[in-house]
CSV table of C-alpha atoms in Angstrom, one decimal:
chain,number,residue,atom,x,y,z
A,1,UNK,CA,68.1,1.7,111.3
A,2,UNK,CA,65.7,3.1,114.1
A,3,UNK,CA,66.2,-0.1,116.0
A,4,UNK,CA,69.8,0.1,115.6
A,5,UNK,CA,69.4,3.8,117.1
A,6,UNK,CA,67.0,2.7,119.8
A,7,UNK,CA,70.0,0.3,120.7
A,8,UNK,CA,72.5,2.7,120.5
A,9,UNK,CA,70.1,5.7,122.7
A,10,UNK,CA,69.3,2.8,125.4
A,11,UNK,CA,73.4,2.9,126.8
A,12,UNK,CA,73.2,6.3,127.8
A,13,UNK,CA,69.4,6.3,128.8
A,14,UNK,CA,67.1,4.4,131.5
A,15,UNK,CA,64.8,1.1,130.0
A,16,UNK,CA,62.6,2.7,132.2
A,17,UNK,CA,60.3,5.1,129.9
A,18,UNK,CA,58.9,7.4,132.9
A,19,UNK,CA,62.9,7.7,133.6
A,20,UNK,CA,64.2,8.4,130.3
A,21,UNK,CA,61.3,10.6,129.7
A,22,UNK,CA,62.3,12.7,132.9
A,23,UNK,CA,66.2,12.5,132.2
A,24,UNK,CA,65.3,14.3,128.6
A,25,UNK,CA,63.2,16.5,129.9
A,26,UNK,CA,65.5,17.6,132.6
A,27,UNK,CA,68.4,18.1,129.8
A,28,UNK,CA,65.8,20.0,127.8
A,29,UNK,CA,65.4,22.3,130.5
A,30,UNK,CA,68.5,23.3,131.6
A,31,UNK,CA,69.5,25.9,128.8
A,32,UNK,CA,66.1,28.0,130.2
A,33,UNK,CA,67.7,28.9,133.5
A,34,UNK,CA,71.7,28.1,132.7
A,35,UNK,CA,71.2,31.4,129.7
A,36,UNK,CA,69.0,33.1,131.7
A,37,UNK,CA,71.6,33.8,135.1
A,38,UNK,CA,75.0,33.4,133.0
A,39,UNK,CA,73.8,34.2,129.4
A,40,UNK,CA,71.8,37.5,130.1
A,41,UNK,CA,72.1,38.5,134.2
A,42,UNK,CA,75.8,37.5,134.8
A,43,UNK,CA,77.3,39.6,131.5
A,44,UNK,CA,75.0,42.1,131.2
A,45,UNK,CA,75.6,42.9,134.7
A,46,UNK,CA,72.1,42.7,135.5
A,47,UNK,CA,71.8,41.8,139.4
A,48,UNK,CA,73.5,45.1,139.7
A,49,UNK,CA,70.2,47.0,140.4
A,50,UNK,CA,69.2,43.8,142.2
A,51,UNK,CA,67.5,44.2,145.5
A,52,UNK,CA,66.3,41.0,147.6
A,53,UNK,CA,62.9,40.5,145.6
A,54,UNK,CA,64.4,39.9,142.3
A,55,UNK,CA,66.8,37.8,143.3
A,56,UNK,CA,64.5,35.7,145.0
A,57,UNK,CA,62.3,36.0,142.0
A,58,UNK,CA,65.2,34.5,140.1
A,59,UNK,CA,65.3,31.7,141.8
A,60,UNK,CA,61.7,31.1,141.4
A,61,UNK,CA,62.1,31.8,137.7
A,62,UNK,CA,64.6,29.1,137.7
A,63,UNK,CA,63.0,26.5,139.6
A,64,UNK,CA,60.1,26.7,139.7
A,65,UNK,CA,58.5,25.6,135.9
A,66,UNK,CA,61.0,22.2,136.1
A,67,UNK,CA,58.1,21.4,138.7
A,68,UNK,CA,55.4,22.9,136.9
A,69,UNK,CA,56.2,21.9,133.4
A,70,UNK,CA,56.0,17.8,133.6
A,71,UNK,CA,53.0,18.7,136.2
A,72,UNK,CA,50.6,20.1,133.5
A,73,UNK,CA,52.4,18.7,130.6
A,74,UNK,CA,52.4,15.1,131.1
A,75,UNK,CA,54.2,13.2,129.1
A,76,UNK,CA,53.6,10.1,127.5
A,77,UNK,CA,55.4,7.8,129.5
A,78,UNK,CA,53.7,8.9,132.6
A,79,UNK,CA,50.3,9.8,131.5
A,80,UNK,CA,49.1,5.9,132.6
A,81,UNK,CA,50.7,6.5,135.7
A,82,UNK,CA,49.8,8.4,139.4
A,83,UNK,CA,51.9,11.1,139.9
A,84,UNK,CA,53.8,9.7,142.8
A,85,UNK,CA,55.1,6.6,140.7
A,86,UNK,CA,56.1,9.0,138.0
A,87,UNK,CA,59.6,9.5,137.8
A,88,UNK,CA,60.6,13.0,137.8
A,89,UNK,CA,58.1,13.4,141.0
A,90,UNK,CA,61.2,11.0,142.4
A,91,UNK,CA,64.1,12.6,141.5
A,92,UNK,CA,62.9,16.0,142.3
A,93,UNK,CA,62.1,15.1,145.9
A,94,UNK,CA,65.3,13.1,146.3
A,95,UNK,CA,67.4,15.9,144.9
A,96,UNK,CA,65.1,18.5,147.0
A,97,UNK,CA,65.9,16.4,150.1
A,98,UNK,CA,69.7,16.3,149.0
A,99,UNK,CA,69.9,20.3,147.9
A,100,UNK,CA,67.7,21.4,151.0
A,101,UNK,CA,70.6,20.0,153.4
A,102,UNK,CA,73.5,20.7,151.2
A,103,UNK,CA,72.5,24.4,151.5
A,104,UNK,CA,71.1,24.5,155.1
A,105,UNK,CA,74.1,23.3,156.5
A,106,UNK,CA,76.7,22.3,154.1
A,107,UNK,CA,76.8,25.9,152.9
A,108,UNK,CA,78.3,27.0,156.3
A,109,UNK,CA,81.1,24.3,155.6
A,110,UNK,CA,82.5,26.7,152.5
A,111,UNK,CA,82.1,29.6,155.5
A,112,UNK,CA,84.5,28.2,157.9
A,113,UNK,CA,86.9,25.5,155.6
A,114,UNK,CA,86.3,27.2,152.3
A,115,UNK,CA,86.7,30.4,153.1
A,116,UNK,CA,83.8,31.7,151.1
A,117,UNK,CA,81.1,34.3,151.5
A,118,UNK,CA,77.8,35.8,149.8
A,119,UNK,CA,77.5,39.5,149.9
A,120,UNK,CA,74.4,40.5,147.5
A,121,UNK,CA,71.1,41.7,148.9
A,122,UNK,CA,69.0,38.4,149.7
A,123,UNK,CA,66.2,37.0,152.3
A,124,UNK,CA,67.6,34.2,153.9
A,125,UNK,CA,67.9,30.9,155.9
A,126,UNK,CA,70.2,29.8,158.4
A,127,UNK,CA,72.2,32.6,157.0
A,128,UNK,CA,71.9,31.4,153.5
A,129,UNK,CA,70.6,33.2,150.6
A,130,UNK,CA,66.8,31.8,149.8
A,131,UNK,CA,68.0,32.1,146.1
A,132,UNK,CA,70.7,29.4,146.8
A,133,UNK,CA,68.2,27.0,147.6
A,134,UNK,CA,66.4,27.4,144.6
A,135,UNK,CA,69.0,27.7,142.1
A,136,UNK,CA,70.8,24.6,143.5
A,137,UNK,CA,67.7,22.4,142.9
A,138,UNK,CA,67.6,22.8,139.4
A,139,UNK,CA,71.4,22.6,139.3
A,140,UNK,CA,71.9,19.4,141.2
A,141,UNK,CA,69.2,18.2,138.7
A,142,UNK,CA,71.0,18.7,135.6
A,143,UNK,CA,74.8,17.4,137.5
A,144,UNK,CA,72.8,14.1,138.6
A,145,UNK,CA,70.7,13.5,135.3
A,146,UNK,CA,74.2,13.9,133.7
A,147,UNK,CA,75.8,11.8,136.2
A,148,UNK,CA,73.0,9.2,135.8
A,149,UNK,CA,73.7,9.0,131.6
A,150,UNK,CA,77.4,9.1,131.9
A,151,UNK,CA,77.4,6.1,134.4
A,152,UNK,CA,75.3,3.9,132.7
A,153,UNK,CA,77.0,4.1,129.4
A,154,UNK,CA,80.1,3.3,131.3
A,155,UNK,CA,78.3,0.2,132.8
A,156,UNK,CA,77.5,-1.2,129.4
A,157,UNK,CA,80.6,-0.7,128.0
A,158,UNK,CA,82.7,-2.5,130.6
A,159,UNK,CA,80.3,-5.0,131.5
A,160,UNK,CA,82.2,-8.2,129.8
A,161,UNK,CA,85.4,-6.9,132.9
A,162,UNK,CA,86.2,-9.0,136.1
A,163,UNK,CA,83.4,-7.3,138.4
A,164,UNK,CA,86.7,-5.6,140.2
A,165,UNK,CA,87.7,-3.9,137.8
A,166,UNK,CA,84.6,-2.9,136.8
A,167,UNK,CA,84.0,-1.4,140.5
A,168,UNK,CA,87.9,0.5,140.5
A,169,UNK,CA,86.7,2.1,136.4
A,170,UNK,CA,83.0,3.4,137.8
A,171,UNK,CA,84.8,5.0,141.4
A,172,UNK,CA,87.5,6.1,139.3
A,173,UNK,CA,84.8,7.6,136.9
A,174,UNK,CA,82.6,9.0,139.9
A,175,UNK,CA,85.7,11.4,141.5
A,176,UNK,CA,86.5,12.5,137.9
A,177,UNK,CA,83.1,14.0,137.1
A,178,UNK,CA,82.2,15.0,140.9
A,179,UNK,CA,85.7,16.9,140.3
A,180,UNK,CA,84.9,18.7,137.1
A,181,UNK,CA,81.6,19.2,137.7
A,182,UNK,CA,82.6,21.0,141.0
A,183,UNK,CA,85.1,23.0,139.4
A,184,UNK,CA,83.4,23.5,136.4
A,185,UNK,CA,80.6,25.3,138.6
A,186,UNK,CA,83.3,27.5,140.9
A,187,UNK,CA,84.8,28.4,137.0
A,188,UNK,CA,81.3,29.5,135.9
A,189,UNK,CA,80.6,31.8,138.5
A,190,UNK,CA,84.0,33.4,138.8
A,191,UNK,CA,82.1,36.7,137.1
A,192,UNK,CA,79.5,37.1,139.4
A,193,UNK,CA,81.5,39.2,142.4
A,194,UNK,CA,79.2,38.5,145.2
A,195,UNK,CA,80.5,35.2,145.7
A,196,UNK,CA,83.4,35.7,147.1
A,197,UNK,CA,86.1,33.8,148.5
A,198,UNK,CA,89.3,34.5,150.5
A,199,UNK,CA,91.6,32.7,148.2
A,200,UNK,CA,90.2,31.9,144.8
A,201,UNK,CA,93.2,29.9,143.4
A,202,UNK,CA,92.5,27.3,146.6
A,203,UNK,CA,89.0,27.3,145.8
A,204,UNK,CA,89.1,26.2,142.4
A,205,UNK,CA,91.8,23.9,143.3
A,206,UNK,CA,91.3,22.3,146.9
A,207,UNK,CA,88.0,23.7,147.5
A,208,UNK,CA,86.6,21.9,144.4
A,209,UNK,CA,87.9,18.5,145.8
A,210,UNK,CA,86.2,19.5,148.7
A,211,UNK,CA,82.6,20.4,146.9
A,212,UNK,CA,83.3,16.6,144.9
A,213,UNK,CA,82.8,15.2,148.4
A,214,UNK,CA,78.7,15.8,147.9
A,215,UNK,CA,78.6,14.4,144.4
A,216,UNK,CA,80.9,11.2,145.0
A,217,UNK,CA,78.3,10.2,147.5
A,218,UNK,CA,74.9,11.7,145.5
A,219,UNK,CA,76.4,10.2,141.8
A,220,UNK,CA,76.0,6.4,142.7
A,221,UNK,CA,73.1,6.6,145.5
A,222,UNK,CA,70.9,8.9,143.0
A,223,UNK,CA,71.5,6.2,139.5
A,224,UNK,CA,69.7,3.6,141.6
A,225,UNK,CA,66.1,5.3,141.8
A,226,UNK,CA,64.1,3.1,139.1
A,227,UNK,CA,67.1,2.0,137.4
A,228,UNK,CA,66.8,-2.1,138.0
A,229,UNK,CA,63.2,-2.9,135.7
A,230,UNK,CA,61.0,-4.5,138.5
A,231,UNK,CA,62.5,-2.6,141.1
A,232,UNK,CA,59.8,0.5,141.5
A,233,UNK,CA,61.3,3.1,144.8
A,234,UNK,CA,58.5,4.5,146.4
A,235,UNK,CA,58.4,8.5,147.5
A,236,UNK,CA,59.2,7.2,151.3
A,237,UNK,CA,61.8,4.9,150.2
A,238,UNK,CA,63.3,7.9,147.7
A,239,UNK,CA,63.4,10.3,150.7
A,240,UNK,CA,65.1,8.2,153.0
A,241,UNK,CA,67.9,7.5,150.6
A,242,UNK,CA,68.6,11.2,149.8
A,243,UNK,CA,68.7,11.5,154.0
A,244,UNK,CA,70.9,8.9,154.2
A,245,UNK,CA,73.1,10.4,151.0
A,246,UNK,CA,72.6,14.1,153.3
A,247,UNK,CA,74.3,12.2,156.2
A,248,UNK,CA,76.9,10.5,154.9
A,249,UNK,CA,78.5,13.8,153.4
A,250,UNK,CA,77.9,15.6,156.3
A,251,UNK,CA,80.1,13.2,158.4
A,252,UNK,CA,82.6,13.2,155.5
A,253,UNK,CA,82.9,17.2,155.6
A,254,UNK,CA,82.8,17.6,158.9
A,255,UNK,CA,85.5,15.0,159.2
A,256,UNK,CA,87.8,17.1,156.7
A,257,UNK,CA,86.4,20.1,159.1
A,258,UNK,CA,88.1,18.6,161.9
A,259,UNK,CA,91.0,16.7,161.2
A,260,UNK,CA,92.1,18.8,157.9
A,261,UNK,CA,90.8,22.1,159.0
A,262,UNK,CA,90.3,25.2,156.5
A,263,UNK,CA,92.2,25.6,153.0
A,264,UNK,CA,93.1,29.6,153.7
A,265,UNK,CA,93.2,31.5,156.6
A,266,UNK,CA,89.7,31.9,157.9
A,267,UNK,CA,88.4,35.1,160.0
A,268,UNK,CA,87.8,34.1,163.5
A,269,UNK,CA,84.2,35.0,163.3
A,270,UNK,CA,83.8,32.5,160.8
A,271,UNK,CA,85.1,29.6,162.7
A,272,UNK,CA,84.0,26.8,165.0
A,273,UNK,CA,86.0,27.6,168.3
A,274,UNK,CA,85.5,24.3,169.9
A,275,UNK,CA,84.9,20.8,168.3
A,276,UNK,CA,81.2,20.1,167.1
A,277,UNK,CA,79.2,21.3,163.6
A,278,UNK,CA,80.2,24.9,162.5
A,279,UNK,CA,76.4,25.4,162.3
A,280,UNK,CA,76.0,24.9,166.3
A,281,UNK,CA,76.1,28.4,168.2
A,282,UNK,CA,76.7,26.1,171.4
A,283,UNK,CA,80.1,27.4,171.6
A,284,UNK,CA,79.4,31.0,172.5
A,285,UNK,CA,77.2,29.9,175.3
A,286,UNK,CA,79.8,27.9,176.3
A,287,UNK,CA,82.4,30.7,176.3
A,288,UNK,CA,80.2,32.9,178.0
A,289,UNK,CA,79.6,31.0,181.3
């Protein structure tokens, strides 16, 4: 009976302990800071008497102990084991990597295609709330370990198909969940008012296709990190993968940016005036002399 579970557990999680361990603890986690913004803050109205500190110290809340937890609670499967072959150290610097760009300058994307603006008290970045980048961390988490579980029961249960069709059943399965995750998320939030877009109906429609682009890319590239037994990634090897993932979604947005153009009407301010990344002030130079 427990073998037949152990079977039945190893479709949907890694044969690589340190990986499954991380993937479960990752799950476990996620009710913590999912109840704690839209259980408690989002319906009770909370952020309300918000100012920048306590957002920020939301963030922090958030984030902050799926670091600190596996650090001083090792777990079994990584106690034999330095900390830079252990597997959540991995997929929390890939998905930092990944996050770090995605809000930087991917963020400025839902500006000028999206339509979409932040307007509650916050320090920030490159014009983007400091919260953001925390929140998004353990978010992307949760989507990818998800992601990572999801794909590799599909694997095992169409592994006796031609290898094509194989290949058209996982890219089919990839846009679908990119899709609903992305929606999901724009659903989820659709209470908290400083988020706000110019055309909502768009967003949750075209604008979620648009957010997929990030995860269709992230999905696949993020399953390989210690999936193959004998095939260890190293922490340089991890962070040039989620650069290379960071890139490759960049060129695809910016691509939709320039040959699709925004999904509403977009304030002027807000726009690129001249071809070249929304996040490049180059333009206003350019118009001045």
């Amino acid at each position: 009976m427990s073998g037949s579970a152990c079977s039945s557990s190893s479709l949907w999680f890694a044969p690589n302990p340190s990986k499954r361990w991380a993937e479960l603890f990752f799950l476990g986690y996620t009710p913590f800071w999912l109840t704690l913004c839209l259980g408690i803050i989002v319906p009770y109205r909370l952020y309300e008497n918000f100012t920048e500190l306590e957002y920020l110290l939301l963030g922090l809340v958030s984030a902050a102990p799926a670091f600190l937890i596996p650090m001083i609670f090792v777990g079994k499967a990584d106690s034999g084991l330095s900390w830079k072959d252990r597997y959540w150290v991995k997929a929390s610097v890939w998905i930092f990597i990944f996050s770090y760009v995605g809000n930087y300058f991917w963020t400025h994307y839902f500006f000028t295609v999206l339509g979409a603006s932040y307007t509650f008290p916050s320090w920030k970045m490159n014009n983007v709330p400091h919260t953001t980048f925390l929140l998004t961390h353990v978010c992307f988490l949760f989507y990818h370990v998800t992601s990572n579980m999801t794909l590799r029961r599909l694997r095992h249960s169409i592994a006796d198909l031609p290898q094509k069709v194989q290949l058209f059943f996982e890219a089919a399965w990839i846009l679908a969940l990119a899709y609903f995750i992305a929606y999901l998320e724009t659903l989820a939030i659709a209470n908290f008012p400083y988020y706000q877009f110019v055309d909502r109906e768009s967003m949750y429609t075209v604008g979620s296709l648009f957010y997929a682009i990030y995860f269709i890319v992230s999905f696949p590239m993020f399953l390989r990190i210690d999936e193959k037994p004998g095939d260890p990634w190293d922490l340089p090897r991890v962070a040039v993968d989620a650069l290379g993932a960071a890139m490759l979604v960049t060129i695809i947005l910016d691509l939709w940016r320039l040959f699709l153009g925004p999904i509403v009407p977009v304030p002027e301010t807000k726009q690129c005036l001249q071809p070249g990344l929304p996040w490049f002030p180059g333009h206003a130079i350019a118009n001045e002399t």
